[in-house]
Coordinates of C-alpha atoms in Angstrom, one line a residue:
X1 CA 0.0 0.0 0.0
X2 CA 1.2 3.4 -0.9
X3 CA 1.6 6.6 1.4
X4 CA -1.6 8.1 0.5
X5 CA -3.6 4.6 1.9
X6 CA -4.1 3.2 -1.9
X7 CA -2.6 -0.1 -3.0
X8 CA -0.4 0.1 -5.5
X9 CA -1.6 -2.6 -8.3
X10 CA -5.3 -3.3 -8.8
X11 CA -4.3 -6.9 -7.9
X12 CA -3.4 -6.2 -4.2
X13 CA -6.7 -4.0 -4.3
X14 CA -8.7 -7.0 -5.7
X15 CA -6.9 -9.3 -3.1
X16 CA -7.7 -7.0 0.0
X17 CA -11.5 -6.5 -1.3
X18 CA -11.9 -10.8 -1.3
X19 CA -10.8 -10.8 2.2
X20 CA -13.2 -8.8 3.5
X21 CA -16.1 -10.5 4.9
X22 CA -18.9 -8.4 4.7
X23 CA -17.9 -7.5 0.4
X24 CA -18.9 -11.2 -0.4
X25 CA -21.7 -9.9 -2.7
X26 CA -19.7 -6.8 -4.3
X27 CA -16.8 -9.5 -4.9
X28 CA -19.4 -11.4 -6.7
X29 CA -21.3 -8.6 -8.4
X30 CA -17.9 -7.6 -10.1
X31 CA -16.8 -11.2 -10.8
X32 CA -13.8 -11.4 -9.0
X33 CA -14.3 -14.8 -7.1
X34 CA -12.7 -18.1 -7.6
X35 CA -12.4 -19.8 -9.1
X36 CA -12.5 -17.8 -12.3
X37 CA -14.3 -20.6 -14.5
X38 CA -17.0 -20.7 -12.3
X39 CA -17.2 -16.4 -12.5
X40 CA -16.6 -16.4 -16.3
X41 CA -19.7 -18.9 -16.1
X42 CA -22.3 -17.0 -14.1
X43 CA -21.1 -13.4 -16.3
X44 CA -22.0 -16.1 -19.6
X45 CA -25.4 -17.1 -18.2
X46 CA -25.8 -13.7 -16.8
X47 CA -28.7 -11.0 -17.7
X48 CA -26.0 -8.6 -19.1
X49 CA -24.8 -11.0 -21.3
X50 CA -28.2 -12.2 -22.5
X51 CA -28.1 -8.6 -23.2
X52 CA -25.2 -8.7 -25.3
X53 CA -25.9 -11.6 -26.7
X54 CA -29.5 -10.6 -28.6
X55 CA -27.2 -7.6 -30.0
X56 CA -24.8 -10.2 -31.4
X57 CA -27.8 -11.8 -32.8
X58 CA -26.2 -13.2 -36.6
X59 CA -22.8 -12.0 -36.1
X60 CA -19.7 -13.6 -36.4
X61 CA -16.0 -13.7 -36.7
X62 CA -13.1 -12.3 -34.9
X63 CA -13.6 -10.2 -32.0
X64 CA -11.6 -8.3 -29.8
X65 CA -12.0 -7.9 -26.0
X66 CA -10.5 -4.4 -24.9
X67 CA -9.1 -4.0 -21.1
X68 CA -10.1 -8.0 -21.1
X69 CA -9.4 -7.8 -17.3
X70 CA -9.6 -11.6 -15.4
X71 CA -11.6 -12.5 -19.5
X72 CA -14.6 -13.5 -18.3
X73 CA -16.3 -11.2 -21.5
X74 CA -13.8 -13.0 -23.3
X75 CA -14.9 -16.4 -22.2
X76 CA -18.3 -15.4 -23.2
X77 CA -17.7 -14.3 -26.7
X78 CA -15.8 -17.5 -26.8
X79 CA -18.5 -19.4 -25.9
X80 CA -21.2 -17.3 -28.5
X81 CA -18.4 -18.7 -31.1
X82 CA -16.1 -15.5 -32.2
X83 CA -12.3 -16.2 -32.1
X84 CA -11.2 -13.8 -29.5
X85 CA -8.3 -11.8 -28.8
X86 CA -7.9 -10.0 -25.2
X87 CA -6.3 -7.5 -24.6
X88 CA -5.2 -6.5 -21.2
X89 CA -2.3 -4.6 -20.0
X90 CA -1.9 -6.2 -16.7
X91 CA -0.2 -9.4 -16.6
X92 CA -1.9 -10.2 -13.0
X93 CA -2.1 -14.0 -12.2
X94 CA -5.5 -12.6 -10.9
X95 CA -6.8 -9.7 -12.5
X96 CA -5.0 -9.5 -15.5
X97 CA -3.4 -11.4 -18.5
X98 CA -2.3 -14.5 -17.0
X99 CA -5.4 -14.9 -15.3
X100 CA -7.1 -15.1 -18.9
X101 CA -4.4 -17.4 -20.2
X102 CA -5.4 -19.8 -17.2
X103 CA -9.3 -19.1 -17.4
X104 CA -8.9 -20.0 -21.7
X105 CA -6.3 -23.3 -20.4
X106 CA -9.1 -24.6 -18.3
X107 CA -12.3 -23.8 -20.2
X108 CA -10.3 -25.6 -23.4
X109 CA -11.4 -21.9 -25.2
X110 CA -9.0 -20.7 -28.0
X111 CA -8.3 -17.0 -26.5
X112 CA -5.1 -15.3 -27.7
X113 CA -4.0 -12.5 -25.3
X114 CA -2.0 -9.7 -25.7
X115 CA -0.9 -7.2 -23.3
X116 CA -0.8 -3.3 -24.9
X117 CA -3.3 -0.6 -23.8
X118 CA -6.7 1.0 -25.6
X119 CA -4.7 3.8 -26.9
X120 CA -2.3 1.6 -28.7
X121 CA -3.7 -1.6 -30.4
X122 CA -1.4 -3.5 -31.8
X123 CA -3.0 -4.5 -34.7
X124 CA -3.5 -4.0 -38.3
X125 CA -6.2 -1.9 -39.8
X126 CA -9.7 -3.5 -40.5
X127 CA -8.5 -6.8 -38.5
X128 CA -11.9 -7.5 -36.1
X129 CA -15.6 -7.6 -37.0
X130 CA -16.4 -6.8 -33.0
X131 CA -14.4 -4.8 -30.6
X132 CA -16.3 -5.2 -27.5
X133 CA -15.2 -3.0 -24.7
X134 CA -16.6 -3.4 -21.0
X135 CA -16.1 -0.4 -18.6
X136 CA -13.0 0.6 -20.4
X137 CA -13.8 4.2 -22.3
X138 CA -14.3 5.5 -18.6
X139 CA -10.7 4.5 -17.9
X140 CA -8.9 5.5 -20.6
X141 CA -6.0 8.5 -20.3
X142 CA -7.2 9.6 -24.4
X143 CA -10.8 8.8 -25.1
X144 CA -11.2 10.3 -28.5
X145 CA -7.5 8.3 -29.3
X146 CA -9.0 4.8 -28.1
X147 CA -12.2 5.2 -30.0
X148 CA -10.4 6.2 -33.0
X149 CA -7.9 3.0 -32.9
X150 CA -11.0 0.7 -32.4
X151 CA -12.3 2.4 -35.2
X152 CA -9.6 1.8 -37.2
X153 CA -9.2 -2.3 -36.2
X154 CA -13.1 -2.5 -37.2
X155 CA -13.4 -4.0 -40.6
X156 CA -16.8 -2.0 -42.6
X157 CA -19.8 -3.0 -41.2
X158 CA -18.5 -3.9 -37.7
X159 CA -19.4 -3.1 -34.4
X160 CA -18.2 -1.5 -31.5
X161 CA -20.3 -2.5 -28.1
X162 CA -19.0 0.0 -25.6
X163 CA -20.6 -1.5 -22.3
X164 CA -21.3 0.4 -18.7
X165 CA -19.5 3.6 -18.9
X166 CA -20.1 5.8 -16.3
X167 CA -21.4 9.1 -17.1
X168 CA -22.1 12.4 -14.8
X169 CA -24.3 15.3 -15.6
X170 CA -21.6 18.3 -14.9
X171 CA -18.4 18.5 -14.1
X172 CA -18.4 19.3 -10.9
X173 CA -20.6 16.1 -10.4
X174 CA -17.4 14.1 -10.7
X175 CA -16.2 13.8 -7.1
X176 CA -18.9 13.5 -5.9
X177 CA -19.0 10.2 -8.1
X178 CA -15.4 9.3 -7.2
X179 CA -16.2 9.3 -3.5
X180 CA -19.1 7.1 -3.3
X181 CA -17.0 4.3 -5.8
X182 CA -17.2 1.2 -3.7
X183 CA -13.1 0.5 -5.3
X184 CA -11.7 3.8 -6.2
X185 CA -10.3 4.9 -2.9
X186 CA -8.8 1.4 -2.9
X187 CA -6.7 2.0 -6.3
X188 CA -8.0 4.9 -8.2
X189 CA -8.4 4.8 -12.1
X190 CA -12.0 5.9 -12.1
X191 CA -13.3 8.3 -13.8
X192 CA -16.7 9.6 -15.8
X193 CA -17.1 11.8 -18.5
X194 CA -20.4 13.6 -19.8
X195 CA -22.6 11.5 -21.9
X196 CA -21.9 13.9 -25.2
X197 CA -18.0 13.5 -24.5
X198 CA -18.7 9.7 -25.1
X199 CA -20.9 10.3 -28.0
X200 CA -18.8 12.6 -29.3
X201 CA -15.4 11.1 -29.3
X202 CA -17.4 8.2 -30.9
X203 CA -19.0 9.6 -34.2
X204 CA -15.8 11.5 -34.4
X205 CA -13.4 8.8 -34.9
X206 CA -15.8 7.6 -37.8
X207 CA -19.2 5.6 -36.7
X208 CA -21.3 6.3 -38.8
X209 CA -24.2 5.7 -35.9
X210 CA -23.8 5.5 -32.3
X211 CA -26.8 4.0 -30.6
X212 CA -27.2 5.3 -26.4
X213 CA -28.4 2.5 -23.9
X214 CA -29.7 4.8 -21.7
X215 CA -29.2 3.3 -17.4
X216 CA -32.6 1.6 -16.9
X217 CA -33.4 0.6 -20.2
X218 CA -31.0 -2.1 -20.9
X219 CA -30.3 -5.1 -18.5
X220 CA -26.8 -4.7 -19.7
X221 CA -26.5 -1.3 -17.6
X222 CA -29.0 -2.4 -14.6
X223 CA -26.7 -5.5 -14.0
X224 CA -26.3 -6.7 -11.0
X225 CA -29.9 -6.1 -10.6
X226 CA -32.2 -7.5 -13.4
X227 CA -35.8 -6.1 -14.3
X228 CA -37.7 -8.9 -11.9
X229 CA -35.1 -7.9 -8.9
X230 CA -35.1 -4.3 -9.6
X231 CA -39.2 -4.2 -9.6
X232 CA -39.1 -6.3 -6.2
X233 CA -36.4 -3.4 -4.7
X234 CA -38.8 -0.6 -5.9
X235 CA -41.8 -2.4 -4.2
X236 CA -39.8 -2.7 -1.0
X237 CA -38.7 1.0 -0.8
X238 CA -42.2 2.0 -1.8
X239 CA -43.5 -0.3 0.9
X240 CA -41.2 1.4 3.4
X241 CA -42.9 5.0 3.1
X242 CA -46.2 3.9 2.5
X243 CA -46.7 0.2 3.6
X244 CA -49.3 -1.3 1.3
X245 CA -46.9 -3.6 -0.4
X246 CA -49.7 -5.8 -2.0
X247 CA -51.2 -2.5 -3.9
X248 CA -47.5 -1.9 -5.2
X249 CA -46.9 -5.6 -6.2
X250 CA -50.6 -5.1 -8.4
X251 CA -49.5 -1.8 -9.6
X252 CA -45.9 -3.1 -11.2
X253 CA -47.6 -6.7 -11.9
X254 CA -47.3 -5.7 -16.0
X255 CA -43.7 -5.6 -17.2
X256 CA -45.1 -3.3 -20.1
X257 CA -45.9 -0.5 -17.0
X258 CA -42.9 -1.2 -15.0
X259 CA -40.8 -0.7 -18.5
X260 CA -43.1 2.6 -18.9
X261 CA -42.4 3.7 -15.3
X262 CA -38.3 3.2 -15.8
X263 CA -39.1 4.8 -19.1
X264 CA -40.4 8.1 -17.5
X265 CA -37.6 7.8 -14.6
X266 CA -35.0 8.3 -17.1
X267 CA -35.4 11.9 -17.5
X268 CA -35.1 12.5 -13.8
X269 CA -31.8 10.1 -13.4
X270 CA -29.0 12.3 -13.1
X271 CA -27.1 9.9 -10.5
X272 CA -23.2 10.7 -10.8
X273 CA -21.9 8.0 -12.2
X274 CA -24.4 6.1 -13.7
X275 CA -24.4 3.7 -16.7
X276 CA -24.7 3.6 -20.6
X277 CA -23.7 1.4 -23.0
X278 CA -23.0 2.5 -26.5
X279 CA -23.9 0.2 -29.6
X280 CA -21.3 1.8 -32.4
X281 CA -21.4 0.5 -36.2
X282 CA -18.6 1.3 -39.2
X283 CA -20.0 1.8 -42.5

């Protein structure tokens, strides 16, 4: 651990955050228990990647996993039958590119890793007919450069699934953000950007269209909750100021009027830090 109380590698962060008792279901939520096959399992049968999945619907081909991490998104598009490349720039037995080399040995998945950052793919142009991207524009130290260099990998009529970036309303919304992150004050590397710096950076490295999952309409950005668990949480805080939880459970019965209830929430969701996912195609 440093002077100023953070760890030094996301690894001994990661390793402090399992040993916690009472982070059990944040340790899960962010698919960092063992063993990894099991993790890379439950993230392939998950919501989220149902999610992915129906946007995948027909595609094929080489894909590439950007900031990979421990590869459980790599595992899945693995699994959904792309040949994968992942690339991570940690080499981390537990967070990192080693513990994607181990997580492809065991599954018997053909995964080829590579360790270089977003900024700097190591790749030819028009190599990948999917750059899938999971919480990594939020990191990056150049978001216009990353989204121009998976641009430029995309072969024509690719896509680009930027999944659960955070995004903050005004600047000054940022800290705020920063210090209610569950991880950042372990390690730092957090960060959120307004929605039309995303957006932007993305049709200006080429898409021709960038399609906004806004935070509560795709299971992709509601993950870990899904749209049964989140409905059940609603009914329970509801029930807590006005306790008629029967009359709430009757009112949100349809999932047509609790889709039209998130629906109208949306334009009053200006949480720092919450989640969209971008669907990005090349011409």
């Amino acid at each position: 651990m440093s002077g100023n109380g953070k760890f030094t590698t996301w690894e001994e962060a990661v390793v402090w955050l399992r040993n916690q008792p009472d982070q059990g279901q944040l340790v899960r939520d962010a698919f960092y228990d063992d063993p990894l096959t099991m993790a890379a399992d439950r993230y392939f049968r998950s919501s989220e990647w149902q999610a992915v999945a129906a946007l995948l619907s027909g595609r094929s081909g080489s894909a590439l996993d950007v900031g990979a991490g421990r590869g459980i998104a790599s595992y899945a598009l693995a699994r959904s039958g792309f040949e994968v490349t992942a690339l991570e720039p940690d080499g981390s037995a537990i967070v990192g590119a080693a513990a994607i080399r181990d997580l492809a040995a065991q599954a018997e998945l053909p995964i080829h890793v590579v360790e270089e950052f977003s900024e700097r793919l190591p790749f030819a142009d028009e190599t990948f007919d999917l750059v899938f991207a999971r919480a990594v524009l939020h990191h990056t130290r150049d978001l216009d450069g990353a989204c121009r260099e998976m641009f430029r990998v995309l072969r024509p009529g690719g896509m680009l699934i930027a999944a659960r970036e955070h995004v903050i309303s005004k600047e000054s919304d940022l800290q705020q953000f920063l210090d209610q992150h569950p991880l950042h004050h372990l390690y730092g590397g957090e960060h959120a950007y307004l929605l039309d710096r995303y957006t932007g950076a993305l049709t200006s490295a080429g898409f021709a269209e960038v399609e906004t999952l806004a935070p509560l309409q795709s299971p992709i950005n509601l993950f870990p909750y899904t749209m049964q668990t989140l409905r059940s949480a609603v009914v329970e805080k509801l029930t807590r100021k006005i306790p008629v939880a029967p009359l709430w459970r009757a009112a949100f019965a349809s999932q047509r009027v609790f889709a039209s209830l998130l629906s109208l929430a949306e334009r009053f969701d200006h949480r720092p830090g919450r989640l969209y996912s971008f669907v990005c195609h090349k011409a």
